[in-house]
Amino acid sequence: MNIGIDMMGGDYAPLEAVRGLRLYLDEPNVNDPATLFCIGQQEHVVPLLEQHGLHAHPQIKVIPAPEVIGYNEHPTKALKEKQQSSIAIGFYLLATGKVDAFLSAGNTGAMLVGAMYSIKAIEGVQRPTIATFLPKLNGGTGLLLDVGLNADCKPEHLNQFALLGSLYASNILGIPDPRVALLNVGEEESKGNLLAQATYPLLKENKQLHFTGNVEGRDVFQDKADVIVCDGFTGNIVLKMAESFYDIAAERKLAQDEYLQRFHYENYGGTPVLGVSKPVIIGHGISNAKAFKNMIHLGEKMVSSAFCDAIRSSFTQSSTGQ
């Protein structure tokens, strides 16, 4: 298995990316580690690999990428003009089959544009989506989507997000027959804005889903659903609010609380782009070594489970009306 890593993406790259590689390769339970394609500026990446004893490691391959796409650059323009950047080369390797998954903590917009135009959406998927993990109070983990990729949505989009989220919950999180719910302002079927009211019957009639109805904002961290669906505008607000919980806890010296610790981004590594034809994972801009390590593990899991094939199969089934 080959995993491509943008070594230049993130506020603390490439140092934290290299440290993440070291953490991953040092894990005692990694019997058959992936081959890690380290894509970045050689003059910065190679000395760090040498410092951490990784330059000659058999699982490490350095792929030169002299250019870097910055956070403030226009995604489409940057990818077009910087074809020797670490993100552009990463997507080239993914599209041509040289790597099986690609991950980056760099420019989110460039990652999304690259995913859409380099490897494209799976046939039948109207709009790819991104999700976030929800730490439940009972110790479980749920999923919320969309969380920012699609601010304006139609009911058909939310219906597809529900299926993508359900597939991810079952194939990657290991949740059998995941419960799907619609985020709304009340539990009654008639509640909500026009989008919510029009989406409810689609989810209810979708035989590929275990739809359980509406959930309210106060239910997000409870165990009322495994997958919660909403438009990206709403989801991004919920995501940013949830991220603030850990920051507030750290300020008030409460971050050692076992539950609050689960809100730290590093525990999840990154979020996958759901609905594109190959595994693409986007990390937080402030990703540290643990986050990079967990992104690699997520990439491995998506590849080994043939997750994208599961999406392909389900959407083929949807299109044929089975």
PDB file of C-alpha atoms in Angstrom:
ATOM      1  CA  MET A   1       0.000   0.000   0.000  1.00  0.00           C
ATOM      2  CA  ASN A   2       1.297   3.446  -0.941  1.00  0.00           C
ATOM      3  CA  ILE A   3       0.250   6.612   0.916  1.00  0.00           C
ATOM      4  CA  GLY A   4       1.102  10.062  -0.448  1.00  0.00           C
ATOM      5  CA  ILE A   5       1.795  12.803   2.106  1.00  0.00           C
ATOM      6  CA  ASP A   6       2.035  16.522   1.430  1.00  0.00           C
ATOM      7  CA  MET A   7       5.056  17.297   3.596  1.00  0.00           C
ATOM      8  CA  MET A   8       4.676  21.055   3.083  1.00  0.00           C
ATOM      9  CA  GLY A   9       1.047  21.353   4.199  1.00  0.00           C
ATOM     10  CA  GLY A  10       0.312  22.752   7.650  1.00  0.00           C
ATOM     11  CA  ASP A  11       1.517  25.527   9.919  1.00  0.00           C
ATOM     12  CA  TYR A  12       4.244  23.309  11.396  1.00  0.00           C
ATOM     13  CA  ALA A  13       5.274  21.433   8.272  1.00  0.00           C
ATOM     14  CA  PRO A  14       7.474  19.770   7.358  1.00  0.00           C
ATOM     15  CA  LEU A  15       8.764  19.132  10.908  1.00  0.00           C
ATOM     16  CA  GLU A  16       5.500  17.796  12.368  1.00  0.00           C
ATOM     17  CA  ALA A  17       4.889  15.731   9.240  1.00  0.00           C
ATOM     18  CA  VAL A  18       8.286  14.062   9.688  1.00  0.00           C
ATOM     19  CA  ARG A  19       7.632  13.493  13.378  1.00  0.00           C
ATOM     20  CA  GLY A  20       4.295  11.943  12.416  1.00  0.00           C
ATOM     21  CA  LEU A  21       6.080   9.514  10.088  1.00  0.00           C
ATOM     22  CA  ARG A  22       8.389   8.555  12.934  1.00  0.00           C
ATOM     23  CA  LEU A  23       5.440   7.934  15.275  1.00  0.00           C
ATOM     24  CA  TYR A  24       3.718   5.794  12.671  1.00  0.00           C
ATOM     25  CA  LEU A  25       6.775   3.684  11.840  1.00  0.00           C
ATOM     26  CA  ASP A  26       7.685   3.245  15.527  1.00  0.00           C
ATOM     27  CA  GLU A  27       4.326   1.776  16.484  1.00  0.00           C
ATOM     28  CA  PRO A  28       4.842  -1.796  17.706  1.00  0.00           C
ATOM     29  CA  ASN A  29       1.649  -3.109  16.065  1.00  0.00           C
ATOM     30  CA  VAL A  30       2.554  -1.971  12.543  1.00  0.00           C
ATOM     31  CA  ASN A  31       3.573  -5.305  10.997  1.00  0.00           C
ATOM     32  CA  ASP A  32       3.182  -4.313   7.375  1.00  0.00           C
ATOM     33  CA  PRO A  33       3.542  -0.536   7.192  1.00  0.00           C
ATOM     34  CA  ALA A  34       2.544   1.398   4.117  1.00  0.00           C
ATOM     35  CA  THR A  35       5.150   2.862   1.810  1.00  0.00           C
ATOM     36  CA  LEU A  36       5.088   6.606   2.501  1.00  0.00           C
ATOM     37  CA  PHE A  37       5.605   8.920  -0.475  1.00  0.00           C
ATOM     38  CA  CYS A  38       6.896  12.152   1.090  1.00  0.00           C
ATOM     39  CA  ILE A  39       6.119  14.957  -1.352  1.00  0.00           C
ATOM     40  CA  GLY A  40       7.855  18.279  -0.743  1.00  0.00           C
ATOM     41  CA  GLN A  41      10.854  20.546  -1.053  1.00  0.00           C
ATOM     42  CA  GLN A  42      13.922  18.334  -0.760  1.00  0.00           C
ATOM     43  CA  GLU A  43      16.074  21.015   0.865  1.00  0.00           C
ATOM     44  CA  HIS A  44      13.642  21.156   3.797  1.00  0.00           C
ATOM     45  CA  VAL A  45      12.360  17.590   3.979  1.00  0.00           C
ATOM     46  CA  VAL A  46      15.552  15.517   3.552  1.00  0.00           C
ATOM     47  CA  PRO A  47      17.550  17.086   6.437  1.00  0.00           C
ATOM     48  CA  LEU A  48      14.614  16.487   8.796  1.00  0.00           C
ATOM     49  CA  LEU A  49      14.284  12.890   7.653  1.00  0.00           C
ATOM     50  CA  GLU A  50      17.981  12.440   8.328  1.00  0.00           C
ATOM     51  CA  GLN A  51      17.668  13.985  11.799  1.00  0.00           C
ATOM     52  CA  HIS A  52      14.890  11.549  12.655  1.00  0.00           C
ATOM     53  CA  GLY A  53      16.658   8.519  11.196  1.00  0.00           C
ATOM     54  CA  LEU A  54      14.208   8.104   8.330  1.00  0.00           C
ATOM     55  CA  HIS A  55      16.107   9.090   5.189  1.00  0.00           C
ATOM     56  CA  ALA A  56      17.261   5.546   4.469  1.00  0.00           C
ATOM     57  CA  HIS A  57      14.112   3.858   5.812  1.00  0.00           C
ATOM     58  CA  PRO A  58      12.780   1.277   3.320  1.00  0.00           C
ATOM     59  CA  GLN A  59       9.191   2.562   3.693  1.00  0.00           C
ATOM     60  CA  ILE A  60      10.108   6.172   2.885  1.00  0.00           C
ATOM     61  CA  LYS A  61      10.267   7.577  -0.636  1.00  0.00           C
ATOM     62  CA  VAL A  62      11.007  11.264  -1.190  1.00  0.00           C
ATOM     63  CA  ILE A  63       9.204  12.867  -4.131  1.00  0.00           C
ATOM     64  CA  PRO A  64      10.636  16.304  -5.024  1.00  0.00           C
ATOM     65  CA  ALA A  65       8.102  19.143  -5.220  1.00  0.00           C
ATOM     66  CA  PRO A  66       9.855  22.528  -5.489  1.00  0.00           C
ATOM     67  CA  GLU A  67       6.680  24.624  -5.155  1.00  0.00           C
ATOM     68  CA  VAL A  68       4.248  25.170  -2.270  1.00  0.00           C
ATOM     69  CA  ILE A  69       0.644  26.374  -2.362  1.00  0.00           C
ATOM     70  CA  GLY A  70       0.111  28.822   0.503  1.00  0.00           C
ATOM     71  CA  TYR A  71      -3.024  29.127   2.604  1.00  0.00           C
ATOM     72  CA  ASN A  72      -4.039  32.477   1.113  1.00  0.00           C
ATOM     73  CA  GLU A  73      -3.683  31.501  -2.533  1.00  0.00           C
ATOM     74  CA  HIS A  74      -6.704  31.019  -4.786  1.00  0.00           C
ATOM     75  CA  PRO A  75      -7.101  27.219  -5.048  1.00  0.00           C
ATOM     76  CA  THR A  76      -7.884  26.855  -8.755  1.00  0.00           C
ATOM     77  CA  LYS A  77      -5.362  29.482  -9.844  1.00  0.00           C
ATOM     78  CA  ALA A  78      -2.633  28.034  -7.618  1.00  0.00           C
ATOM     79  CA  LEU A  79      -3.116  24.459  -8.835  1.00  0.00           C
ATOM     80  CA  LYS A  80      -3.013  25.630 -12.450  1.00  0.00           C
ATOM     81  CA  GLU A  81       0.075  27.793 -12.027  1.00  0.00           C
ATOM     82  CA  LYS A  82       1.975  25.619  -9.518  1.00  0.00           C
ATOM     83  CA  GLN A  83       1.955  22.206 -11.128  1.00  0.00           C
ATOM     84  CA  GLN A  84       5.212  21.366  -9.326  1.00  0.00           C
ATOM     85  CA  SER A  85       3.655  22.020  -5.906  1.00  0.00           C
ATOM     86  CA  SER A  86       3.349  19.256  -3.319  1.00  0.00           C
ATOM     87  CA  ILE A  87      -0.466  19.219  -3.632  1.00  0.00           C
ATOM     88  CA  ALA A  88      -0.485  19.133  -7.443  1.00  0.00           C
ATOM     89  CA  ILE A  89       2.116  16.352  -7.565  1.00  0.00           C
ATOM     90  CA  GLY A  90       0.243  14.440  -4.851  1.00  0.00           C
ATOM     91  CA  PHE A  91      -2.918  14.432  -6.932  1.00  0.00           C
ATOM     92  CA  TYR A  92      -0.946  13.438 -10.030  1.00  0.00           C
ATOM     93  CA  LEU A  93       0.448  10.424  -8.154  1.00  0.00           C
ATOM     94  CA  LEU A  94      -3.036   9.544  -6.905  1.00  0.00           C
ATOM     95  CA  ALA A  95      -4.683   9.923 -10.315  1.00  0.00           C
ATOM     96  CA  THR A  96      -2.033   7.789 -12.017  1.00  0.00           C
ATOM     97  CA  GLY A  97      -2.140   5.032  -9.415  1.00  0.00           C
ATOM     98  CA  LYS A  98       1.337   5.635  -7.992  1.00  0.00           C
ATOM     99  CA  VAL A  99      -0.218   6.136  -4.547  1.00  0.00           C
ATOM    100  CA  ASP A 100      -3.456   4.676  -3.167  1.00  0.00           C
ATOM    101  CA  ALA A 101      -4.387   7.623  -0.921  1.00  0.00           C
ATOM    102  CA  PHE A 102      -3.286  11.235  -0.547  1.00  0.00           C
ATOM    103  CA  LEU A 103      -3.334  13.385   2.576  1.00  0.00           C
ATOM    104  CA  SER A 104      -2.479  16.997   3.354  1.00  0.00           C
ATOM    105  CA  ALA A 105      -2.891  19.608   6.076  1.00  0.00           C
ATOM    106  CA  GLY A 106      -2.340  22.363   3.517  1.00  0.00           C
ATOM    107  CA  ASN A 107      -4.665  24.656   1.563  1.00  0.00           C
ATOM    108  CA  THR A 108      -8.124  23.131   2.031  1.00  0.00           C
ATOM    109  CA  GLY A 109      -9.532  24.772  -1.078  1.00  0.00           C
ATOM    110  CA  ALA A 110      -6.702  23.417  -3.224  1.00  0.00           C
ATOM    111  CA  MET A 111      -7.270  19.934  -1.807  1.00  0.00           C
ATOM    112  CA  LEU A 112     -10.966  20.088  -2.637  1.00  0.00           C
ATOM    113  CA  VAL A 113     -10.370  21.457  -6.136  1.00  0.00           C
ATOM    114  CA  GLY A 114      -7.695  18.826  -6.717  1.00  0.00           C
ATOM    115  CA  ALA A 115     -10.027  16.077  -5.574  1.00  0.00           C
ATOM    116  CA  MET A 116     -12.831  17.273  -7.858  1.00  0.00           C
ATOM    117  CA  TYR A 117     -10.770  17.808 -10.983  1.00  0.00           C
ATOM    118  CA  SER A 118      -7.898  15.332 -10.678  1.00  0.00           C
ATOM    119  CA  ILE A 119      -9.677  12.180  -9.566  1.00  0.00           C
ATOM    120  CA  LYS A 120     -13.306  13.380  -9.876  1.00  0.00           C
ATOM    121  CA  ALA A 121     -16.496  12.348  -8.126  1.00  0.00           C
ATOM    122  CA  ILE A 122     -17.776   8.786  -8.240  1.00  0.00           C
ATOM    123  CA  GLU A 123     -20.454   8.378 -10.906  1.00  0.00           C
ATOM    124  CA  GLY A 124     -23.840   9.248  -9.444  1.00  0.00           C
ATOM    125  CA  VAL A 125     -22.498  11.473  -6.675  1.00  0.00           C
ATOM    126  CA  GLN A 126     -23.872  14.960  -7.287  1.00  0.00           C
ATOM    127  CA  ARG A 127     -21.692  16.681  -4.709  1.00  0.00           C
ATOM    128  CA  PRO A 128     -18.843  15.232  -2.639  1.00  0.00           C
ATOM    129  CA  THR A 129     -18.969  16.148   1.036  1.00  0.00           C
ATOM    130  CA  ILE A 130     -16.772  16.404   4.099  1.00  0.00           C
ATOM    131  CA  ALA A 131     -17.686  15.188   7.561  1.00  0.00           C
ATOM    132  CA  THR A 132     -16.511  15.641  11.126  1.00  0.00           C
ATOM    133  CA  PHE A 133     -16.428  13.185  13.988  1.00  0.00           C
ATOM    134  CA  LEU A 134     -18.760  13.665  16.950  1.00  0.00           C
ATOM    135  CA  PRO A 135     -17.530  12.428  20.347  1.00  0.00           C
ATOM    136  CA  LYS A 136     -20.579  11.031  22.128  1.00  0.00           C
ATOM    137  CA  LEU A 137     -21.072  11.271  25.860  1.00  0.00           C
ATOM    138  CA  ASN A 138     -21.433   7.483  26.070  1.00  0.00           C
ATOM    139  CA  GLY A 139     -17.945   6.964  24.594  1.00  0.00           C
ATOM    140  CA  GLY A 140     -19.060   6.258  21.044  1.00  0.00           C
ATOM    141  CA  THR A 141     -18.287   8.254  17.912  1.00  0.00           C
ATOM    142  CA  GLY A 142     -20.753   9.739  15.462  1.00  0.00           C
ATOM    143  CA  LEU A 143     -20.508  11.616  12.196  1.00  0.00           C
ATOM    144  CA  LEU A 144     -21.845  15.017  11.098  1.00  0.00           C
ATOM    145  CA  LEU A 145     -21.990  16.067   7.452  1.00  0.00           C
ATOM    146  CA  ASP A 146     -21.739  18.301   5.510  1.00  0.00           C
ATOM    147  CA  VAL A 147     -19.466  20.598   7.536  1.00  0.00           C
ATOM    148  CA  GLY A 148     -18.504  23.252   5.040  1.00  0.00           C
ATOM    149  CA  LEU A 149     -17.994  21.997   1.511  1.00  0.00           C
ATOM    150  CA  ASN A 150     -21.578  22.673   0.422  1.00  0.00           C
ATOM    151  CA  ALA A 151     -23.080  25.763   2.048  1.00  0.00           C
ATOM    152  CA  ASP A 152     -26.218  25.750  -0.108  1.00  0.00           C
ATOM    153  CA  CYS A 153     -27.883  22.402  -0.655  1.00  0.00           C
ATOM    154  CA  LYS A 154     -30.909  20.782  -2.206  1.00  0.00           C
ATOM    155  CA  PRO A 155     -32.827  17.927  -0.549  1.00  0.00           C
ATOM    156  CA  GLU A 156     -31.282  15.468  -3.033  1.00  0.00           C
ATOM    157  CA  HIS A 157     -27.812  16.480  -1.864  1.00  0.00           C
ATOM    158  CA  LEU A 158     -28.626  15.810   1.789  1.00  0.00           C
ATOM    159  CA  ASN A 159     -30.093  12.448   0.808  1.00  0.00           C
ATOM    160  CA  GLN A 160     -26.775  11.543  -0.818  1.00  0.00           C
ATOM    161  CA  PHE A 161     -24.773  12.903   2.134  1.00  0.00           C
ATOM    162  CA  ALA A 162     -26.786  10.577   4.358  1.00  0.00           C
ATOM    163  CA  LEU A 163     -25.815   7.574   2.248  1.00  0.00           C
ATOM    164  CA  LEU A 164     -22.147   8.608   2.089  1.00  0.00           C
ATOM    165  CA  GLY A 165     -22.082   9.126   5.854  1.00  0.00           C
ATOM    166  CA  SER A 166     -23.820   5.814   6.488  1.00  0.00           C
ATOM    167  CA  LEU A 167     -21.280   3.979   4.315  1.00  0.00           C
ATOM    168  CA  TYR A 168     -18.402   5.670   6.141  1.00  0.00           C
ATOM    169  CA  ALA A 169     -19.870   4.831   9.549  1.00  0.00           C
ATOM    170  CA  SER A 170     -20.276   1.159   8.659  1.00  0.00           C
ATOM    171  CA  ASN A 171     -17.093   0.592   6.624  1.00  0.00           C
ATOM    172  CA  ILE A 172     -14.589   2.785   8.486  1.00  0.00           C
ATOM    173  CA  LEU A 173     -16.024   3.340  11.971  1.00  0.00           C
ATOM    174  CA  GLY A 174     -17.326  -0.221  12.199  1.00  0.00           C
ATOM    175  CA  ILE A 175     -20.877   0.740  13.183  1.00  0.00           C
ATOM    176  CA  PRO A 176     -23.364  -1.918  12.025  1.00  0.00           C
ATOM    177  CA  ASP A 177     -26.567  -0.560  10.466  1.00  0.00           C
ATOM    178  CA  PRO A 178     -25.794   3.072  11.415  1.00  0.00           C
ATOM    179  CA  ARG A 179     -28.731   5.229  12.480  1.00  0.00           C
ATOM    180  CA  VAL A 180     -29.173   8.320  10.308  1.00  0.00           C
ATOM    181  CA  ALA A 181     -30.905  11.496  11.487  1.00  0.00           C
ATOM    182  CA  LEU A 182     -31.644  14.946  10.068  1.00  0.00           C
ATOM    183  CA  LEU A 183     -30.506  17.971  12.083  1.00  0.00           C
ATOM    184  CA  ASN A 184     -33.557  20.136  12.674  1.00  0.00           C
ATOM    185  CA  VAL A 185     -35.205  22.569  15.093  1.00  0.00           C
ATOM    186  CA  GLY A 186     -37.622  19.935  16.373  1.00  0.00           C
ATOM    187  CA  GLU A 187     -38.265  16.211  16.311  1.00  0.00           C
ATOM    188  CA  GLU A 188     -41.613  16.365  14.525  1.00  0.00           C
ATOM    189  CA  GLU A 189     -41.641  15.474  10.825  1.00  0.00           C
ATOM    190  CA  SER A 190     -43.245  18.792   9.876  1.00  0.00           C
ATOM    191  CA  LYS A 191     -40.587  20.930  11.612  1.00  0.00           C
ATOM    192  CA  GLY A 192     -37.849  22.995  10.016  1.00  0.00           C
ATOM    193  CA  ASN A 193     -37.170  25.212   7.052  1.00  0.00           C
ATOM    194  CA  LEU A 194     -38.052  24.336   3.468  1.00  0.00           C
ATOM    195  CA  LEU A 195     -34.834  22.330   3.018  1.00  0.00           C
ATOM    196  CA  ALA A 196     -35.445  20.195   6.103  1.00  0.00           C
ATOM    197  CA  GLN A 197     -39.114  19.628   5.272  1.00  0.00           C
ATOM    198  CA  ALA A 198     -38.282  18.525   1.732  1.00  0.00           C
ATOM    199  CA  THR A 199     -35.360  16.324   2.834  1.00  0.00           C
ATOM    200  CA  TYR A 200     -37.249  14.366   5.490  1.00  0.00           C
ATOM    201  CA  PRO A 201     -39.419  12.295   3.088  1.00  0.00           C
ATOM    202  CA  LEU A 202     -36.410  11.483   0.889  1.00  0.00           C
ATOM    203  CA  LEU A 203     -34.492  10.081   3.858  1.00  0.00           C
ATOM    204  CA  LYS A 204     -37.593   8.258   5.099  1.00  0.00           C
ATOM    205  CA  GLU A 205     -38.102   6.564   1.730  1.00  0.00           C
ATOM    206  CA  ASN A 206     -34.428   5.705   1.143  1.00  0.00           C
ATOM    207  CA  LYS A 207     -34.210   1.930   1.617  1.00  0.00           C
ATOM    208  CA  GLN A 208     -30.421   2.070   1.881  1.00  0.00           C
ATOM    209  CA  LEU A 209     -30.654   4.069   5.107  1.00  0.00           C
ATOM    210  CA  HIS A 210     -31.676   3.329   8.669  1.00  0.00           C
ATOM    211  CA  PHE A 211     -33.387   6.697   9.072  1.00  0.00           C
ATOM    212  CA  THR A 212     -34.595   7.509  12.586  1.00  0.00           C
ATOM    213  CA  GLY A 213     -36.049  11.009  12.096  1.00  0.00           C
ATOM    214  CA  ASN A 214     -35.041  14.476  13.253  1.00  0.00           C
ATOM    215  CA  VAL A 215     -32.601  15.373  16.008  1.00  0.00           C
ATOM    216  CA  GLU A 216     -32.106  18.779  17.601  1.00  0.00           C
ATOM    217  CA  GLY A 217     -28.907  20.639  18.405  1.00  0.00           C
ATOM    218  CA  ARG A 218     -28.984  19.405  21.999  1.00  0.00           C
ATOM    219  CA  ASP A 219     -28.870  15.808  20.705  1.00  0.00           C
ATOM    220  CA  VAL A 220     -25.676  16.142  18.657  1.00  0.00           C
ATOM    221  CA  PHE A 221     -23.386  14.632  21.309  1.00  0.00           C
ATOM    222  CA  GLN A 222     -25.960  12.175  22.642  1.00  0.00           C
ATOM    223  CA  ASP A 223     -26.441   8.645  21.339  1.00  0.00           C
ATOM    224  CA  LYS A 224     -29.555   9.348  19.282  1.00  0.00           C
ATOM    225  CA  ALA A 225     -27.928   8.810  15.883  1.00  0.00           C
ATOM    226  CA  ASP A 226     -24.674   7.617  14.331  1.00  0.00           C
ATOM    227  CA  VAL A 227     -24.850   9.903  11.304  1.00  0.00           C
ATOM    228  CA  ILE A 228     -26.370  13.405  11.417  1.00  0.00           C
ATOM    229  CA  VAL A 229     -27.058  15.204   8.152  1.00  0.00           C
ATOM    230  CA  CYS A 230     -27.319  18.937   7.455  1.00  0.00           C
ATOM    231  CA  ASP A 231     -26.258  21.564   4.921  1.00  0.00           C
ATOM    232  CA  GLY A 232     -22.644  22.722   5.002  1.00  0.00           C
ATOM    233  CA  PHE A 233     -23.496  26.178   6.351  1.00  0.00           C
ATOM    234  CA  THR A 234     -25.159  24.732   9.445  1.00  0.00           C
ATOM    235  CA  GLY A 235     -22.619  21.964   9.819  1.00  0.00           C
ATOM    236  CA  ASN A 236     -19.647  24.298   9.735  1.00  0.00           C
ATOM    237  CA  ILE A 237     -21.133  26.409  12.524  1.00  0.00           C
ATOM    238  CA  VAL A 238     -21.648  23.282  14.641  1.00  0.00           C
ATOM    239  CA  LEU A 239     -18.088  22.114  13.852  1.00  0.00           C
ATOM    240  CA  LYS A 240     -16.463  25.424  14.825  1.00  0.00           C
ATOM    241  CA  MET A 241     -18.504  25.575  18.022  1.00  0.00           C
ATOM    242  CA  ALA A 242     -17.479  22.014  18.908  1.00  0.00           C
ATOM    243  CA  GLU A 243     -13.805  22.836  18.265  1.00  0.00           C
ATOM    244  CA  SER A 244     -14.094  25.739  20.682  1.00  0.00           C
ATOM    245  CA  PHE A 245     -15.039  23.346  23.504  1.00  0.00           C
ATOM    246  CA  TYR A 246     -11.494  22.028  23.699  1.00  0.00           C
ATOM    247  CA  ASP A 247      -9.989  25.533  23.523  1.00  0.00           C
ATOM    248  CA  ILE A 248     -12.225  26.744  26.348  1.00  0.00           C
ATOM    249  CA  ALA A 249     -11.411  23.656  28.387  1.00  0.00           C
ATOM    250  CA  ALA A 250      -7.676  24.217  27.860  1.00  0.00           C
ATOM    251  CA  GLU A 251      -7.957  27.859  28.957  1.00  0.00           C
ATOM    252  CA  ARG A 252      -9.826  26.850  32.103  1.00  0.00           C
ATOM    253  CA  LYS A 253      -7.401  23.960  32.711  1.00  0.00           C
ATOM    254  CA  LEU A 254     -10.112  21.348  32.188  1.00  0.00           C
ATOM    255  CA  ALA A 255      -8.649  19.771  29.061  1.00  0.00           C
ATOM    256  CA  GLN A 256      -7.536  16.667  30.956  1.00  0.00           C
ATOM    257  CA  ASP A 257     -11.161  15.626  31.281  1.00  0.00           C
ATOM    258  CA  GLU A 258     -11.457  12.336  29.381  1.00  0.00           C
ATOM    259  CA  TYR A 259     -14.491  13.420  27.385  1.00  0.00           C
ATOM    260  CA  LEU A 260     -13.232  16.893  26.528  1.00  0.00           C
ATOM    261  CA  GLN A 261      -9.946  15.410  25.317  1.00  0.00           C
ATOM    262  CA  ARG A 262     -11.897  13.676  22.560  1.00  0.00           C
ATOM    263  CA  PHE A 263     -12.627  17.068  20.980  1.00  0.00           C
ATOM    264  CA  HIS A 264      -8.948  17.568  20.142  1.00  0.00           C
ATOM    265  CA  TYR A 265      -8.455  17.390  16.374  1.00  0.00           C
ATOM    266  CA  GLU A 266      -5.276  15.305  16.681  1.00  0.00           C
ATOM    267  CA  ASN A 267      -7.258  12.248  17.780  1.00  0.00           C
ATOM    268  CA  TYR A 268      -8.952  12.022  14.384  1.00  0.00           C
ATOM    269  CA  GLY A 269      -6.101  13.229  12.181  1.00  0.00           C
ATOM    270  CA  GLY A 270      -8.157  14.526   9.303  1.00  0.00           C
ATOM    271  CA  THR A 271     -11.432  14.314   7.480  1.00  0.00           C
ATOM    272  CA  PRO A 272     -11.954  12.409   4.220  1.00  0.00           C
ATOM    273  CA  VAL A 273     -13.563  13.883   1.125  1.00  0.00           C
ATOM    274  CA  LEU A 274     -16.525  11.546   0.688  1.00  0.00           C
ATOM    275  CA  GLY A 275     -17.769  10.782  -2.797  1.00  0.00           C
ATOM    276  CA  VAL A 276     -14.563  11.117  -4.824  1.00  0.00           C
ATOM    277  CA  SER A 277     -13.076   8.123  -6.597  1.00  0.00           C
ATOM    278  CA  LYS A 278      -9.972   7.657  -4.435  1.00  0.00           C
ATOM    279  CA  PRO A 279      -9.118   8.328  -0.762  1.00  0.00           C
ATOM    280  CA  VAL A 280      -8.317  11.995  -0.082  1.00  0.00           C
ATOM    281  CA  ILE A 281      -7.839  13.201   3.495  1.00  0.00           C
ATOM    282  CA  ILE A 282      -7.673  16.824   4.633  1.00  0.00           C
ATOM    283  CA  GLY A 283      -5.954  17.624   7.928  1.00  0.00           C
ATOM    284  CA  HIS A 284      -6.221  20.621  10.233  1.00  0.00           C
ATOM    285  CA  GLY A 285      -3.865  23.482   9.415  1.00  0.00           C
ATOM    286  CA  ILE A 286      -2.243  23.200  12.841  1.00  0.00           C
ATOM    287  CA  SER A 287      -1.722  19.442  12.558  1.00  0.00           C
ATOM    288  CA  ASN A 288       0.944  18.015  14.845  1.00  0.00           C
ATOM    289  CA  ALA A 289       2.808  14.706  14.714  1.00  0.00           C
ATOM    290  CA  LYS A 290      -0.039  12.683  16.247  1.00  0.00           C
ATOM    291  CA  ALA A 291      -2.497  14.131  13.740  1.00  0.00           C
ATOM    292  CA  PHE A 292      -0.250  13.195  10.799  1.00  0.00           C
ATOM    293  CA  LYS A 293       0.144   9.675  12.200  1.00  0.00           C
ATOM    294  CA  ASN A 294      -3.628   9.295  12.514  1.00  0.00           C
ATOM    295  CA  MET A 295      -4.159  10.641   8.996  1.00  0.00           C
ATOM    296  CA  ILE A 296      -1.886   7.868   7.697  1.00  0.00           C
ATOM    297  CA  HIS A 297      -3.901   5.275   9.609  1.00  0.00           C
ATOM    298  CA  LEU A 298      -7.147   6.652   8.221  1.00  0.00           C
ATOM    299  CA  GLY A 299      -5.729   6.486   4.702  1.00  0.00           C
ATOM    300  CA  GLU A 300      -4.706   2.861   5.291  1.00  0.00           C
ATOM    301  CA  LYS A 301      -8.165   1.970   6.538  1.00  0.00           C
ATOM    302  CA  MET A 302      -9.895   3.604   3.580  1.00  0.00           C
ATOM    303  CA  VAL A 303      -7.667   1.719   1.152  1.00  0.00           C
ATOM    304  CA  SER A 304      -7.753  -1.680   2.868  1.00  0.00           C
ATOM    305  CA  SER A 305     -11.541  -1.573   3.276  1.00  0.00           C
ATOM    306  CA  ALA A 306     -12.039  -0.655  -0.415  1.00  0.00           C
ATOM    307  CA  PHE A 307     -14.251   2.157   0.838  1.00  0.00           C
ATOM    308  CA  CYS A 308     -14.493   3.970  -2.489  1.00  0.00           C
ATOM    309  CA  ASP A 309     -15.634   0.734  -4.136  1.00  0.00           C
ATOM    310  CA  ALA A 310     -18.381   0.436  -1.507  1.00  0.00           C
ATOM    311  CA  ILE A 311     -19.587   3.928  -2.449  1.00  0.00           C
ATOM    312  CA  ARG A 312     -19.450   3.024  -6.133  1.00  0.00           C
ATOM    313  CA  SER A 313     -21.524  -0.085  -5.539  1.00  0.00           C
ATOM    314  CA  SER A 314     -24.141   1.715  -3.436  1.00  0.00           C
ATOM    315  CA  PHE A 315     -24.585   4.540  -5.919  1.00  0.00           C
ATOM    316  CA  THR A 316     -24.877   2.051  -8.787  1.00  0.00           C
ATOM    317  CA  GLN A 317     -27.580   0.344  -6.767  1.00  0.00           C
ATOM    318  CA  SER A 318     -29.317   3.706  -6.209  1.00  0.00           C
ATOM    319  CA  SER A 319     -29.259   4.574  -9.902  1.00  0.00           C
ATOM    320  CA  THR A 320     -30.794   1.248 -10.888  1.00  0.00           C
ATOM    321  CA  GLY A 321     -33.516   1.624  -8.277  1.00  0.00           C
ATOM    322  CA  GLN A 322     -32.630  -1.549  -6.406  1.00  0.00           C
TER     323      GLN A 322
END
